[in-house]
Coordinates of C-alpha atoms in Angstrom, one line a residue:
X1 CA 0.0 0.0 -0.3
X2 CA 2.9 2.4 1.0
X3 CA 4.1 1.7 -2.5
X4 CA 0.9 2.7 -4.2
X5 CA 0.3 5.6 -2.5
X6 CA 4.3 6.6 -3.3
X7 CA 3.5 6.3 -6.6
X8 CA 0.5 7.8 -6.1
X9 CA 1.9 11.2 -5.6
X10 CA 4.8 11.2 -7.8
X11 CA 1.5 11.0 -10.9
X12 CA -0.6 14.1 -9.0
X13 CA 3.1 16.3 -8.8
X14 CA 4.2 15.1 -12.5
X15 CA 0.2 16.4 -13.1
X16 CA 0.6 19.7 -11.1
X17 CA 3.4 20.5 -12.8
X18 CA 2.4 19.8 -16.7
X19 CA -0.7 22.0 -15.4
X20 CA 1.7 25.1 -14.1
X21 CA 4.1 24.8 -17.4
X22 CA 1.1 24.5 -20.0
X23 CA -0.6 27.3 -18.1
X24 CA 2.9 29.3 -17.8
X25 CA 2.8 29.0 -21.7
X26 CA 0.1 30.3 -22.7
X27 CA 0.4 32.6 -20.8
X28 CA 3.1 34.1 -22.1
X29 CA 2.5 33.7 -25.5
X30 CA -1.2 35.1 -24.7
X31 CA -2.2 38.0 -27.4
X32 CA -4.8 40.1 -26.5
X33 CA -4.6 42.4 -29.7
X34 CA -8.0 43.3 -31.6
X35 CA -6.8 41.7 -35.2
X36 CA -8.6 42.4 -38.9
X37 CA -9.0 40.0 -41.2
X38 CA -7.7 41.0 -45.0
X39 CA -7.5 39.2 -48.5
X40 CA -4.8 39.8 -50.6
X41 CA -4.7 38.0 -53.9
X42 CA -1.8 38.0 -56.6
X43 CA -0.9 36.8 -59.9
X44 CA 2.1 36.8 -59.3
X45 CA 4.5 34.2 -57.6
X46 CA 5.3 33.9 -54.1
X47 CA 8.0 32.1 -53.4
X48 CA 9.5 32.0 -49.7
X49 CA 6.2 33.2 -48.2
X50 CA 4.5 30.7 -45.3
X51 CA 2.1 31.0 -42.7
X52 CA 3.4 32.5 -40.0
X53 CA 4.7 35.2 -42.2
X54 CA 5.1 38.7 -40.8
X55 CA 2.6 42.0 -42.2
X56 CA 4.4 45.1 -42.2
X57 CA 2.6 48.6 -42.4
X58 CA 5.7 50.6 -43.6
X59 CA 8.0 48.4 -41.8
X60 CA 6.6 48.5 -38.4
X61 CA 4.8 44.6 -37.5
X62 CA 1.1 44.8 -37.3
X63 CA -0.1 41.2 -38.0
X64 CA 0.6 37.8 -40.1
X65 CA -0.1 35.7 -42.5
X66 CA -2.6 33.1 -41.8
X67 CA -3.9 31.0 -44.6
X68 CA -2.6 31.1 -48.1
X69 CA -4.7 29.3 -51.0
X70 CA -5.3 29.3 -54.7
X71 CA -7.9 31.9 -54.8
X72 CA -11.2 30.4 -56.3
X73 CA -12.9 34.1 -57.4
X74 CA -10.5 34.8 -60.0
X75 CA -8.6 32.0 -61.7
X76 CA -4.6 31.4 -61.8
X77 CA -4.6 34.1 -58.7
X78 CA -3.7 32.9 -55.1
X79 CA -5.3 33.8 -51.9
X80 CA -3.2 35.4 -48.8
X81 CA -5.5 36.0 -45.5
X82 CA -3.8 38.0 -43.2
X83 CA -4.5 39.4 -39.7
X84 CA -4.0 43.1 -38.9
X85 CA -4.1 45.1 -35.8
X86 CA -7.5 47.1 -35.8
X87 CA -5.5 50.2 -34.9
X88 CA -3.0 50.1 -37.8
X89 CA -4.0 53.0 -40.5
X90 CA -5.7 50.6 -43.4
X91 CA -7.8 52.4 -45.8
X92 CA -9.1 52.1 -49.5
X93 CA -5.4 54.0 -50.7
X94 CA -3.2 50.8 -48.4
X95 CA -1.6 47.9 -51.2
X96 CA 0.1 45.3 -50.4
X97 CA 3.7 44.0 -51.9
X98 CA 6.3 41.2 -51.1
X99 CA 9.2 42.3 -50.1
X100 CA 12.3 40.3 -49.0
X101 CA 14.3 39.4 -45.8
X102 CA 18.1 39.3 -46.8
X103 CA 19.7 36.5 -48.0
X104 CA 17.0 34.0 -46.1
X105 CA 14.4 33.6 -48.7
X106 CA 11.7 34.1 -46.5
X107 CA 9.2 36.6 -47.8
X108 CA 6.8 39.1 -45.8
X109 CA 3.5 41.5 -46.8
X110 CA 4.7 45.0 -47.1
X111 CA 1.7 48.0 -47.0
X112 CA 1.9 51.1 -48.0
X113 CA 0.1 53.6 -49.2
X114 CA -1.0 54.3 -52.7
X115 CA -0.5 58.8 -53.7
X116 CA -3.2 60.1 -55.3
X117 CA -6.0 57.5 -53.5
X118 CA -8.4 58.6 -50.9
X119 CA -7.7 57.4 -47.3
X120 CA -11.3 56.0 -46.6
X121 CA -11.7 53.6 -44.4
X122 CA -11.8 49.6 -45.8
X123 CA -15.0 48.4 -44.9
X124 CA -15.7 44.4 -45.5
X125 CA -18.7 43.7 -48.1
X126 CA -21.2 41.4 -46.0
X127 CA -19.6 38.6 -44.9
X128 CA -16.7 38.3 -47.8
X129 CA -13.6 39.7 -46.4
X130 CA -12.2 43.5 -47.6
X131 CA -9.2 42.7 -50.1
X132 CA -5.9 44.7 -50.3
X133 CA -4.7 45.1 -53.5
X134 CA -1.4 43.8 -54.5
X135 CA 1.6 45.7 -56.6
X136 CA 4.1 43.1 -58.2
X137 CA 7.8 43.5 -56.6
X138 CA 11.0 45.4 -57.7
X139 CA 12.8 41.4 -58.2
X140 CA 9.4 40.8 -60.6
X141 CA 9.5 44.2 -62.6
X142 CA 13.2 44.0 -63.0
X143 CA 12.9 39.4 -64.5
X144 CA 9.9 40.8 -66.5
X145 CA 12.4 43.4 -67.9
X146 CA 15.6 42.1 -67.6
X147 CA 15.7 40.7 -71.2
X148 CA 14.4 44.1 -73.2
X149 CA 17.1 45.8 -70.6
X150 CA 19.3 43.4 -72.0
X151 CA 18.6 43.9 -75.4
X152 CA 19.3 47.2 -75.5
X153 CA 22.6 47.2 -73.4
X154 CA 23.3 45.6 -76.4
X155 CA 22.5 47.7 -79.1
X156 CA 24.2 50.4 -77.1
X157 CA 27.8 48.8 -76.8
X158 CA 27.2 47.6 -80.8
X159 CA 26.8 52.0 -81.6
X160 CA 29.5 52.6 -79.0
X161 CA 31.3 49.8 -81.7
X162 CA 30.5 51.6 -84.4
X163 CA 31.1 55.5 -83.3
X164 CA 34.9 54.1 -82.2
X165 CA 36.0 52.7 -85.1
X166 CA 39.1 53.4 -86.6
X167 CA 37.5 54.8 -90.3
X168 CA 35.2 57.3 -87.5
X169 CA 38.9 58.3 -85.6
X170 CA 39.9 59.7 -88.6
X171 CA 36.9 61.3 -89.7
X172 CA 36.2 63.0 -86.4
X173 CA 40.4 64.0 -86.6
X174 CA 40.1 65.5 -89.9
X175 CA 36.8 67.5 -88.8
X176 CA 39.0 68.6 -85.7
X177 CA 41.7 69.7 -87.8
X178 CA 39.8 71.5 -90.2
X179 CA 38.3 73.5 -87.6
X180 CA 42.2 74.5 -86.1
X181 CA 43.0 75.5 -89.4
X182 CA 39.5 77.5 -89.7
X183 CA 40.9 79.1 -86.4
X184 CA 44.3 79.6 -87.2
X185 CA 42.3 82.1 -90.3
X186 CA 40.9 83.6 -87.7
X187 CA 43.0 84.4 -86.0
X188 CA 45.4 85.5 -88.1
X189 CA 42.6 87.9 -89.9
X190 CA 42.3 89.1 -86.5
X191 CA 45.7 90.4 -86.6
X192 CA 46.4 91.5 -90.0
X193 CA 43.0 93.8 -88.8
X194 CA 44.3 95.3 -85.5
X195 CA 47.6 96.1 -87.8
X196 CA 45.4 97.3 -90.2
X197 CA 43.8 99.4 -87.3
X198 CA 46.2 100.5 -84.6
X199 CA 47.0 103.9 -83.6
X200 CA 50.5 102.8 -83.7
X201 CA 50.7 103.4 -87.9
X202 CA 49.0 105.9 -87.7
X203 CA 45.6 106.1 -90.6
X204 CA 48.1 106.6 -93.7
X205 CA 48.5 102.4 -93.0
X206 CA 45.1 100.9 -93.2
X207 CA 44.6 98.8 -96.5
X208 CA 40.9 98.1 -96.3
X209 CA 41.2 95.8 -99.8
X210 CA 43.7 93.5 -98.4
X211 CA 42.0 93.5 -95.0
X212 CA 38.5 92.6 -97.1
X213 CA 40.2 90.1 -99.3
X214 CA 41.7 88.4 -96.6
X215 CA 37.9 88.5 -94.6
X216 CA 36.8 86.8 -97.8
X217 CA 39.6 84.0 -97.3
X218 CA 38.9 82.9 -94.2
X219 CA 35.0 83.4 -95.0
X220 CA 36.0 81.1 -97.9
X221 CA 37.7 78.5 -95.4
X222 CA 35.1 79.0 -93.5
X223 CA 32.8 77.5 -95.2
X224 CA 34.3 74.8 -97.0
X225 CA 35.2 74.1 -93.0
X226 CA 32.1 73.8 -92.4
X227 CA 31.3 71.7 -95.7
X228 CA 33.2 69.3 -94.8
X229 CA 32.3 69.1 -91.4
X230 CA 28.4 68.2 -92.5
X231 CA 30.2 65.8 -95.3
X232 CA 31.7 64.1 -92.1
X233 CA 29.5 64.0 -89.8
X234 CA 27.1 63.0 -92.9
X235 CA 29.8 60.0 -93.7
X236 CA 30.2 59.2 -89.5
X237 CA 26.4 58.9 -89.2
X238 CA 25.9 56.4 -92.3
X239 CA 28.7 54.6 -91.0
X240 CA 27.0 54.1 -87.8
X241 CA 24.2 53.3 -89.5
X242 CA 25.8 50.7 -91.0
X243 CA 27.7 48.9 -88.1
X244 CA 24.6 48.6 -86.4
X245 CA 23.2 46.8 -89.5
X246 CA 26.3 44.8 -89.2
X247 CA 26.1 44.6 -85.6
X248 CA 22.0 43.1 -86.5
X249 CA 22.8 41.3 -89.3
X250 CA 25.9 38.6 -87.0
X251 CA 23.9 38.6 -84.2
X252 CA 20.8 37.5 -85.2
X253 CA 19.1 34.0 -85.2
X254 CA 20.7 32.3 -88.2
X255 CA 23.4 35.2 -88.7
X256 CA 27.0 34.9 -89.4
X257 CA 27.7 34.1 -86.0
X258 CA 24.8 31.2 -85.0
X259 CA 26.6 29.6 -88.8
X260 CA 30.1 29.6 -87.4
X261 CA 28.4 28.2 -84.0
X262 CA 27.0 25.6 -86.0
X263 CA 30.6 25.1 -87.8
X264 CA 32.2 24.7 -85.1
X265 CA 29.7 22.3 -83.0
X266 CA 30.2 20.3 -86.4
X267 CA 33.4 20.4 -86.7
X268 CA 33.8 19.4 -83.2
X269 CA 32.0 16.3 -83.4
X270 CA 34.1 15.2 -86.5
X271 CA 36.5 15.0 -84.6
X272 CA 35.1 13.3 -82.2
X273 CA 33.8 11.2 -84.6
X274 CA 37.7 10.7 -86.0
X275 CA 39.2 10.4 -82.7
X276 CA 36.8 7.8 -81.5
X277 CA 36.7 5.4 -84.7
X278 CA 39.3 6.0 -87.3
X279 CA 42.2 6.8 -85.4
X280 CA 42.5 2.9 -83.3
X281 CA 42.4 1.4 -86.6
X282 CA 44.8 4.0 -88.0
X283 CA 46.9 2.3 -84.9
X284 CA 45.9 -1.4 -85.1
X285 CA 47.6 -0.8 -89.1
X286 CA 50.5 1.0 -88.3
X287 CA 51.6 -2.0 -85.7
X288 CA 50.2 -4.4 -88.4
X289 CA 53.0 -3.2 -90.8
X290 CA 55.5 -3.2 -88.2
X291 CA 55.4 -6.9 -87.3
X292 CA 55.4 -7.2 -90.3
X293 CA 58.2 -5.5 -91.3
X294 CA 60.4 -6.6 -88.3
X295 CA 59.4 -10.5 -90.0
X296 CA 60.6 -9.4 -93.7
X297 CA 63.8 -8.5 -91.7
X298 CA 64.0 -11.0 -89.8
X299 CA 63.7 -13.8 -92.9
X300 CA 66.2 -11.5 -95.3
X301 CA 69.0 -11.8 -92.3
X302 CA 68.2 -15.5 -92.0
X303 CA 68.5 -15.9 -95.9
X304 CA 71.6 -13.8 -95.5
X305 CA 73.2 -16.2 -93.3
X306 CA 71.8 -19.7 -95.1
X307 CA 70.9 -18.5 -98.9
X308 CA 71.1 -22.6 -99.1
X309 CA 68.1 -22.4 -97.1
X310 CA 66.2 -21.1 -100.8
X311 CA 66.6 -23.8 -102.2
X312 CA 67.1 -26.9 -100.0
X313 CA 65.1 -25.2 -97.4
X314 CA 65.4 -24.9 -93.7
X315 CA 68.3 -26.9 -92.2
X316 CA 67.7 -29.2 -89.2
X317 CA 68.6 -27.8 -86.0
X318 CA 71.7 -30.1 -84.6
X319 CA 70.7 -32.4 -81.5
X320 CA 72.4 -31.0 -78.2
X321 CA 73.6 -32.8 -75.6
X322 CA 70.9 -35.4 -74.0
X323 CA 69.1 -35.4 -76.8
X324 CA 68.1 -38.4 -79.9
X325 CA 70.9 -38.1 -82.4
X326 CA 73.3 -36.2 -80.1
X327 CA 77.2 -37.1 -81.1
X328 CA 79.4 -35.5 -79.8
X329 CA 82.2 -33.7 -81.0
X330 CA 85.8 -35.3 -81.8
X331 CA 88.5 -35.0 -79.6
X332 CA 91.7 -33.1 -81.5

């Protein structure tokens, strides 16, 4: 009886401790905040978002994600149910985006106000939960526009390469040289005008016909330089357009680069076939030829040592000691 009483007391003690632990856990995890539920319908993927994920209003935690399921009202959409503190200023201007937590890959719901929309209260319509519109996040927009951005970068690179071509560089250098010559002509004209109109020489040294002739020559030089520069600019523009078209033709599917890539792949496949099938056969043929040549050499040596074997055949091998027919050589 005493053992049974000890067992009963121990069991009651364990139950009391377990009940106290459960009560302590409930007291520590209790949440007295009054919350309001909202729905978010997303047409994009919600990678990294899980139930109980955080909901933040402008970076401040205001709730949790309570459910994730497929939207039965809009085909192909994902329905996200969130529970938000009723004190959070959620209005018709509030929009939701999917944000990421550093490098962990986990996501959370970010709430923010949309500019230009009246901040009216967002109320439920009957038994249907109010819906907060979902906006595409920055990463999704970058992924959608990545192809167009790369294409624009490629076009810009091709145009820069066309502008830096040797022909265009020569045209620019020539135009700059012509501008320098025109500036030198203007400087010389200005010096002559100052010398003609200067007070040191007196009014008698003024040579207006020569000054007019020099001015006309300078203007003609400027006009010629301008015409040449315009022609150089046209040639530069035409060369840039030609290089751009050439780059597009080279890079388009089925173009020169694509054909070169296909030719390289064909050559690689041919080399593999030669290496796997033809080269082993060539090696075996070389070994057989070497073996035949060695045998011919041995036969030639035998004929050189015993030419009578060509008529009488190969002589019999003389029996050695201990063999039948052995005859000891006579002792001299």
